[in-house]
Amino acid sequence: MILSFSKMVGLSGVDNNENARARRIGRMFEWPMILIAFWIVFEWYLEARADGPLPYTYITDWFLWTFFLLETLVLTAVVDDKARYLRNNWSNLVIVIAGMPLLWQAFPHAGGLRALRLLAMFTMLMNMSGSFQKIMGRNHLGPTLMVSFIIIIMAGTLMAVIDPNVQTPMDGIWWAWVTVTTVGYGDIVPGSTAGRLFGSVLILMGIGLFSMMTASFSAFFMQQEEEDLIAKETANADRLAKMESRMEQLETKLDQLLTIALEAEQQRREQGRDLDGGER
């Protein structure tokens, strides 16, 4: 699910079938990109507090754009199938071309394209987390989350229609989210009988969905422990098998040495008899 989403948005990174050097360099770019992701969020927070661009925003925009350009050029150079890499990472080209700070100066409305960088960071975080991908792929957790998301959207939109206290679909979606998660902030409360009945059904549904997700997570981690234990037992069995093989080799060599020693002793005795017979 995560990999297909990454390919859909054109940010799938280096393919697993690429050469080892390309995969290693791709991993080297991951942690600097994580730091850049945190900086982008922090910078946007500072700009929101300052009600405008910061004095150093122009410099940081150029730095981030240069880093995206460097990553795209380097990885394109080291991969074997360059066409496949560019095809699976077409968003990198969009970010590099449309994300040039000089373009934002000439066309101020194009500054909204800066949001593409955050999409790249979000997708890369998902691609980095192997455990997250395994969890999503096993125990039907991915489809469960997708169904939960659809239920929240539909329930929130429907709640905005049937209850007068929910003014907009966005308010309804927020209410459905905090209801399904059993958080219940209380900022939006159903006022009509139909709304309360619908909320009761959604609460029961939320308990069931979260129970399924909790069970999936628990099953995943238990399975991980079992796999680690099996891997350790397999490694121990391999070591024992190697030790047995070496012992058998030692026994074979000892038998050979013993046979050689017995043959040498027998030859020495025969030579001794021959000498005794000659003297007589």
mmCIF file of C-alpha atoms in Angstrom:
data_model
loop_
_atom_site.group_PDB
_atom_site.id
_atom_site.type_symbol
_atom_site.label_atom_id
_atom_site.label_comp_id
_atom_site.label_asym_id
_atom_site.label_seq_id
_atom_site.Cartn_x
_atom_site.Cartn_y
_atom_site.Cartn_z
ATOM 1 C CA MET A 1 0.000 0.000 0.000
ATOM 2 C CA ILE A 2 2.747 2.441 0.999
ATOM 3 C CA LEU A 3 4.904 1.546 -1.967
ATOM 4 C CA SER A 4 2.020 1.979 -4.403
ATOM 5 C CA PHE A 5 1.213 5.370 -2.856
ATOM 6 C CA SER A 6 4.859 6.396 -3.213
ATOM 7 C CA LYS A 7 4.895 5.409 -6.866
ATOM 8 C CA MET A 8 1.586 7.155 -7.459
ATOM 9 C CA VAL A 9 2.951 10.485 -6.201
ATOM 10 C CA GLY A 10 6.285 9.893 -7.936
ATOM 11 C CA LEU A 11 8.479 9.634 -4.839
ATOM 12 C CA SER A 12 9.387 5.948 -4.553
ATOM 13 C CA GLY A 13 13.151 6.472 -4.195
ATOM 14 C CA VAL A 14 15.793 4.023 -5.367
ATOM 15 C CA ASP A 15 14.327 0.741 -6.561
ATOM 16 C CA ASN A 16 15.222 -2.395 -4.597
ATOM 17 C CA ASN A 17 16.442 -4.025 -7.813
ATOM 18 C CA GLU A 18 19.107 -1.362 -8.324
ATOM 19 C CA ASN A 19 22.785 -1.914 -7.635
ATOM 20 C CA ALA A 20 24.095 -1.935 -4.070
ATOM 21 C CA ARG A 21 25.976 1.348 -4.506
ATOM 22 C CA ALA A 22 22.840 3.212 -5.600
ATOM 23 C CA ARG A 23 20.826 1.822 -2.697
ATOM 24 C CA ARG A 24 23.588 2.762 -0.248
ATOM 25 C CA ILE A 25 23.804 6.335 -1.560
ATOM 26 C CA GLY A 26 20.006 6.583 -1.479
ATOM 27 C CA ARG A 27 20.067 5.652 2.204
ATOM 28 C CA MET A 28 22.786 8.245 2.810
ATOM 29 C CA PHE A 29 20.419 10.974 1.580
ATOM 30 C CA GLU A 30 17.628 9.883 3.916
ATOM 31 C CA TRP A 31 18.791 11.369 7.228
ATOM 32 C CA PRO A 32 19.733 14.795 5.824
ATOM 33 C CA MET A 33 16.283 14.866 4.233
ATOM 34 C CA ILE A 34 14.708 14.072 7.605
ATOM 35 C CA LEU A 35 16.518 17.046 9.159
ATOM 36 C CA ILE A 36 15.365 19.222 6.266
ATOM 37 C CA ALA A 37 11.779 18.036 6.821
ATOM 38 C CA PHE A 38 11.889 19.161 10.443
ATOM 39 C CA TRP A 39 13.397 22.474 9.389
ATOM 40 C CA ILE A 40 10.642 23.080 6.793
ATOM 41 C CA VAL A 41 7.926 22.536 9.419
ATOM 42 C CA PHE A 42 9.757 24.729 11.949
ATOM 43 C CA GLU A 43 10.311 27.458 9.363
ATOM 44 C CA TRP A 44 6.637 27.492 8.436
ATOM 45 C CA TYR A 45 5.773 27.773 12.108
ATOM 46 C CA LEU A 46 8.101 30.768 12.491
ATOM 47 C CA GLU A 47 6.637 32.416 9.390
ATOM 48 C CA ALA A 48 3.105 31.905 10.718
ATOM 49 C CA ARG A 49 4.061 33.530 14.012
ATOM 50 C CA ALA A 50 5.784 36.414 12.225
ATOM 51 C CA ASP A 51 2.878 36.900 9.761
ATOM 52 C CA GLY A 52 5.245 36.945 6.816
ATOM 53 C CA PRO A 53 8.477 35.620 5.335
ATOM 54 C CA LEU A 54 11.560 35.645 7.509
ATOM 55 C CA PRO A 55 14.711 37.577 6.507
ATOM 56 C CA TYR A 56 16.670 34.390 5.839
ATOM 57 C CA THR A 57 13.857 32.528 4.037
ATOM 58 C CA TYR A 58 15.324 33.339 0.619
ATOM 59 C CA ILE A 59 18.662 31.750 1.594
ATOM 60 C CA THR A 60 17.098 28.624 3.072
ATOM 61 C CA ASP A 61 14.828 28.210 0.036
ATOM 62 C CA TRP A 62 17.852 28.229 -2.243
ATOM 63 C CA PHE A 63 19.672 25.769 0.043
ATOM 64 C CA LEU A 64 16.741 23.330 0.089
ATOM 65 C CA TRP A 65 16.244 23.599 -3.658
ATOM 66 C CA THR A 66 19.973 22.916 -4.200
ATOM 67 C CA PHE A 67 19.796 19.853 -1.980
ATOM 68 C CA PHE A 68 16.824 18.457 -3.936
ATOM 69 C CA LEU A 69 18.691 19.119 -7.167
ATOM 70 C CA LEU A 70 21.839 17.439 -5.832
ATOM 71 C CA GLU A 71 19.927 14.378 -4.679
ATOM 72 C CA THR A 72 18.186 14.003 -8.042
ATOM 73 C CA LEU A 73 21.400 14.402 -10.054
ATOM 74 C CA VAL A 74 23.496 12.069 -7.887
ATOM 75 C CA LEU A 75 20.947 9.270 -7.700
ATOM 76 C CA THR A 76 20.178 9.534 -11.400
ATOM 77 C CA ALA A 77 23.901 9.174 -12.096
ATOM 78 C CA VAL A 78 24.488 6.106 -9.906
ATOM 79 C CA VAL A 79 21.411 4.013 -10.757
ATOM 80 C CA ASP A 80 21.558 1.485 -13.569
ATOM 81 C CA ASP A 81 18.084 2.103 -14.982
ATOM 82 C CA LYS A 82 17.943 5.908 -15.142
ATOM 83 C CA ALA A 83 14.645 5.987 -17.016
ATOM 84 C CA ARG A 84 12.949 3.875 -14.354
ATOM 85 C CA TYR A 85 14.305 6.059 -11.548
ATOM 86 C CA LEU A 86 13.100 9.273 -13.182
ATOM 87 C CA ARG A 87 9.760 7.683 -14.015
ATOM 88 C CA ASN A 88 9.228 6.502 -10.435
ATOM 89 C CA ASN A 89 10.442 9.824 -9.006
ATOM 90 C CA TRP A 90 8.877 12.327 -11.383
ATOM 91 C CA SER A 91 7.838 14.526 -8.431
ATOM 92 C CA ASN A 92 11.517 15.237 -7.794
ATOM 93 C CA LEU A 93 11.689 16.830 -11.226
ATOM 94 C CA VAL A 94 8.544 18.864 -10.486
ATOM 95 C CA ILE A 95 10.019 20.051 -7.180
ATOM 96 C CA VAL A 96 13.311 20.973 -8.833
ATOM 97 C CA ILE A 97 11.731 22.771 -11.784
ATOM 98 C CA ALA A 98 8.736 24.397 -10.077
ATOM 99 C CA GLY A 99 10.462 24.840 -6.734
ATOM 100 C CA MET A 100 13.167 27.232 -7.897
ATOM 101 C CA PRO A 101 13.087 30.283 -5.571
ATOM 102 C CA LEU A 102 13.776 32.545 -8.549
ATOM 103 C CA LEU A 103 10.438 31.444 -10.018
ATOM 104 C CA TRP A 104 8.674 32.353 -6.763
ATOM 105 C CA GLN A 105 10.089 35.854 -6.971
ATOM 106 C CA ALA A 106 8.901 36.327 -10.540
ATOM 107 C CA PHE A 107 5.507 34.732 -9.851
ATOM 108 C CA PRO A 108 4.505 35.193 -6.194
ATOM 109 C CA HIS A 109 1.520 32.864 -6.522
ATOM 110 C CA ALA A 110 3.902 30.026 -7.386
ATOM 111 C CA GLY A 111 5.167 30.103 -3.810
ATOM 112 C CA GLY A 112 2.441 27.651 -2.940
ATOM 113 C CA LEU A 113 4.521 25.006 -4.683
ATOM 114 C CA ARG A 114 6.725 24.976 -1.599
ATOM 115 C CA ALA A 115 4.170 22.560 -0.159
ATOM 116 C CA LEU A 116 5.484 19.935 -2.579
ATOM 117 C CA ARG A 117 8.615 19.688 -0.450
ATOM 118 C CA LEU A 118 6.571 18.649 2.572
ATOM 119 C CA LEU A 119 4.864 15.951 0.489
ATOM 120 C CA ALA A 120 8.302 14.638 -0.436
ATOM 121 C CA MET A 121 9.333 14.557 3.219
ATOM 122 C CA PHE A 122 6.136 12.781 4.285
ATOM 123 C CA THR A 123 6.496 10.123 1.601
ATOM 124 C CA MET A 124 10.168 9.630 2.359
ATOM 125 C CA LEU A 125 9.412 9.126 6.062
ATOM 126 C CA MET A 126 6.988 6.364 5.154
ATOM 127 C CA ASN A 127 9.502 4.782 2.779
ATOM 128 C CA MET A 128 12.194 4.847 5.470
ATOM 129 C CA SER A 129 10.111 3.038 8.041
ATOM 130 C CA GLY A 130 10.416 -0.639 7.192
ATOM 131 C CA SER A 131 8.489 -1.620 10.299
ATOM 132 C CA PHE A 132 5.634 0.676 9.292
ATOM 133 C CA GLN A 133 5.459 -0.958 5.879
ATOM 134 C CA LYS A 134 5.475 -4.434 7.434
ATOM 135 C CA ILE A 135 2.742 -3.486 9.894
ATOM 136 C CA MET A 136 0.613 -2.025 7.110
ATOM 137 C CA GLY A 137 1.144 -5.081 4.921
ATOM 138 C CA ARG A 138 0.304 -7.691 7.541
ATOM 139 C CA ASN A 139 -2.874 -8.584 9.401
ATOM 140 C CA HIS A 140 -4.987 -6.458 7.012
ATOM 141 C CA LEU A 141 -4.077 -3.290 8.912
ATOM 142 C CA GLY A 142 -3.732 -1.223 5.739
ATOM 143 C CA PRO A 143 -7.277 -1.969 4.525
ATOM 144 C CA THR A 144 -8.565 -1.443 8.084
ATOM 145 C CA LEU A 145 -7.068 2.044 8.218
ATOM 146 C CA MET A 146 -8.410 2.829 4.761
ATOM 147 C CA VAL A 147 -11.916 1.702 5.744
ATOM 148 C CA SER A 148 -11.665 3.758 8.953
ATOM 149 C CA PHE A 149 -10.662 6.813 6.948
ATOM 150 C CA ILE A 150 -13.602 6.398 4.570
ATOM 151 C CA ILE A 151 -16.015 5.899 7.486
ATOM 152 C CA ILE A 152 -14.750 9.080 9.181
ATOM 153 C CA ILE A 153 -15.169 11.147 6.002
ATOM 154 C CA MET A 154 -18.659 9.798 5.279
ATOM 155 C CA ALA A 155 -19.812 10.008 8.910
ATOM 156 C CA GLY A 156 -18.557 13.571 9.304
ATOM 157 C CA THR A 157 -20.232 14.716 6.118
ATOM 158 C CA LEU A 158 -23.502 13.009 7.056
ATOM 159 C CA MET A 159 -23.368 14.493 10.552
ATOM 160 C CA ALA A 160 -23.177 17.996 9.067
ATOM 161 C CA VAL A 161 -26.478 17.255 7.340
ATOM 162 C CA ILE A 162 -28.484 15.676 10.154
ATOM 163 C CA ASP A 163 -27.338 17.686 13.203
ATOM 164 C CA PRO A 164 -27.701 21.475 13.574
ATOM 165 C CA ASN A 165 -24.718 21.759 15.952
ATOM 166 C CA VAL A 166 -22.343 20.606 13.194
ATOM 167 C CA GLN A 167 -22.085 23.565 10.833
ATOM 168 C CA THR A 168 -19.719 22.332 8.099
ATOM 169 C CA PRO A 169 -18.481 18.981 6.760
ATOM 170 C CA MET A 170 -15.007 19.795 8.098
ATOM 171 C CA ASP A 171 -16.483 20.220 11.584
ATOM 172 C CA GLY A 172 -18.286 16.931 11.085
ATOM 173 C CA ILE A 173 -15.090 15.154 10.015
ATOM 174 C CA TRP A 174 -13.288 16.553 13.087
ATOM 175 C CA TRP A 175 -16.145 15.378 15.311
ATOM 176 C CA ALA A 176 -16.111 11.929 13.685
ATOM 177 C CA TRP A 177 -12.333 11.674 14.153
ATOM 178 C CA VAL A 178 -12.353 12.466 17.875
ATOM 179 C CA THR A 179 -15.410 10.228 18.315
ATOM 180 C CA VAL A 180 -13.939 7.187 16.572
ATOM 181 C CA THR A 181 -10.707 7.543 18.525
ATOM 182 C CA THR A 182 -12.778 7.799 21.766
ATOM 183 C CA VAL A 183 -10.987 11.069 22.614
ATOM 184 C CA GLY A 184 -14.099 13.254 22.731
ATOM 185 C CA TYR A 185 -12.858 16.818 23.234
ATOM 186 C CA GLY A 186 -16.417 18.066 23.573
ATOM 187 C CA ASP A 187 -15.908 21.122 21.356
ATOM 188 C CA ILE A 188 -18.560 19.798 18.948
ATOM 189 C CA VAL A 189 -21.496 17.905 20.493
ATOM 190 C CA PRO A 190 -24.576 16.509 18.696
ATOM 191 C CA GLY A 191 -27.723 18.354 19.732
ATOM 192 C CA SER A 192 -30.460 16.416 17.970
ATOM 193 C CA THR A 193 -31.774 12.952 18.743
ATOM 194 C CA ALA A 194 -30.768 11.705 15.303
ATOM 195 C CA GLY A 195 -27.274 13.081 15.782
ATOM 196 C CA ARG A 196 -26.858 11.414 19.153
ATOM 197 C CA LEU A 197 -28.108 8.078 17.839
ATOM 198 C CA PHE A 198 -25.725 8.333 14.904
ATOM 199 C CA GLY A 199 -22.915 9.268 17.311
ATOM 200 C CA SER A 200 -23.662 6.197 19.436
ATOM 201 C CA VAL A 201 -23.352 3.942 16.395
ATOM 202 C CA LEU A 202 -20.087 5.633 15.436
ATOM 203 C CA ILE A 203 -18.707 5.176 18.958
ATOM 204 C CA LEU A 204 -19.426 1.431 18.844
ATOM 205 C CA MET A 205 -17.889 1.235 15.385
ATOM 206 C CA GLY A 206 -14.824 3.136 16.608
ATOM 207 C CA ILE A 207 -14.333 0.703 19.481
ATOM 208 C CA GLY A 208 -14.439 -2.199 17.035
ATOM 209 C CA LEU A 209 -12.055 -0.591 14.561
ATOM 210 C CA PHE A 210 -9.531 0.357 17.238
ATOM 211 C CA SER A 211 -9.756 -3.125 18.737
ATOM 212 C CA MET A 212 -8.889 -4.558 15.310
ATOM 213 C CA MET A 213 -5.938 -2.205 14.923
ATOM 214 C CA THR A 214 -4.687 -2.934 18.449
ATOM 215 C CA ALA A 215 -4.924 -6.656 17.778
ATOM 216 C CA SER A 216 -3.079 -6.210 14.477
ATOM 217 C CA PHE A 217 -0.255 -4.283 16.131
ATOM 218 C CA SER A 218 -0.016 -6.847 18.946
ATOM 219 C CA ALA A 219 0.019 -9.739 16.473
ATOM 220 C CA PHE A 220 2.705 -8.013 14.433
ATOM 221 C CA PHE A 221 5.059 -7.469 17.377
ATOM 222 C CA MET A 222 4.455 -10.987 18.709
ATOM 223 C CA GLN A 223 5.209 -12.357 15.270
ATOM 224 C CA GLN A 224 8.381 -10.256 15.169
ATOM 225 C CA GLU A 225 9.505 -11.769 18.476
ATOM 226 C CA GLU A 226 8.759 -15.263 17.199
ATOM 227 C CA GLU A 227 10.696 -14.594 14.000
ATOM 228 C CA ASP A 228 13.657 -13.251 16.001
ATOM 229 C CA LEU A 229 13.562 -16.316 18.249
ATOM 230 C CA ILE A 230 13.373 -18.643 15.245
ATOM 231 C CA ALA A 231 16.267 -16.768 13.617
ATOM 232 C CA LYS A 232 18.380 -17.174 16.763
ATOM 233 C CA GLU A 233 17.522 -20.870 17.013
ATOM 234 C CA THR A 234 18.371 -21.322 13.343
ATOM 235 C CA ALA A 235 21.698 -19.536 13.831
ATOM 236 C CA ASN A 236 22.486 -21.724 16.859
ATOM 237 C CA ALA A 237 21.546 -24.838 14.898
ATOM 238 C CA ASP A 238 23.833 -23.745 12.065
ATOM 239 C CA ARG A 239 26.689 -23.191 14.495
ATOM 240 C CA LEU A 240 26.119 -26.620 16.048
ATOM 241 C CA ALA A 241 26.022 -28.187 12.594
ATOM 242 C CA LYS A 242 29.336 -26.513 11.713
ATOM 243 C CA MET A 243 30.873 -27.700 14.989
ATOM 244 C CA GLU A 244 29.686 -31.242 14.314
ATOM 245 C CA SER A 245 31.110 -31.057 10.809
ATOM 246 C CA ARG A 246 34.459 -29.877 12.151
ATOM 247 C CA MET A 247 34.471 -32.615 14.789
ATOM 248 C CA GLU A 248 33.779 -35.197 12.111
ATOM 249 C CA GLN A 249 36.661 -33.782 10.079
ATOM 250 C CA LEU A 250 38.910 -33.968 13.135
ATOM 251 C CA GLU A 251 37.843 -37.562 13.779
ATOM 252 C CA THR A 252 38.565 -38.412 10.146
ATOM 253 C CA LYS A 253 42.021 -36.843 10.363
ATOM 254 C CA LEU A 254 42.704 -38.622 13.660
ATOM 255 C CA ASP A 255 41.690 -41.933 12.095
ATOM 256 C CA GLN A 256 43.990 -41.214 9.159
ATOM 257 C CA LEU A 257 46.864 -40.324 11.493
ATOM 258 C CA LEU A 258 46.210 -43.437 13.562
ATOM 259 C CA THR A 259 46.164 -45.580 10.435
ATOM 260 C CA ILE A 260 49.435 -44.038 9.243
ATOM 261 C CA ALA A 261 50.993 -44.562 12.668
ATOM 262 C CA LEU A 262 49.881 -48.232 12.757
ATOM 263 C CA GLU A 263 51.215 -48.793 9.237
ATOM 264 C CA ALA A 264 54.502 -47.161 10.185
ATOM 265 C CA GLU A 265 54.736 -49.325 13.321
ATOM 266 C CA GLN A 266 53.970 -52.433 11.321
ATOM 267 C CA GLN A 267 56.643 -51.539 8.750
ATOM 268 C CA ARG A 268 59.143 -50.917 11.551
ATOM 269 C CA ARG A 269 58.423 -54.323 13.061
ATOM 270 C CA GLU A 270 58.750 -56.046 9.706
ATOM 271 C CA GLN A 271 62.074 -54.291 9.084
ATOM 272 C CA GLY A 272 63.189 -55.397 12.560
ATOM 273 C CA ARG A 273 62.333 -59.022 11.783
ATOM 274 C CA ASP A 274 64.207 -58.806 8.492
ATOM 275 C CA LEU A 275 67.292 -57.504 10.253
ATOM 276 C CA ASP A 276 67.106 -60.239 12.877
ATOM 277 C CA GLY A 277 66.803 -62.905 10.196
ATOM 278 C CA GLY A 278 69.787 -61.502 8.281
ATOM 279 C CA GLU A 279 72.017 -61.549 11.312
ATOM 280 C CA ARG A 280 71.261 -65.167 11.928
#
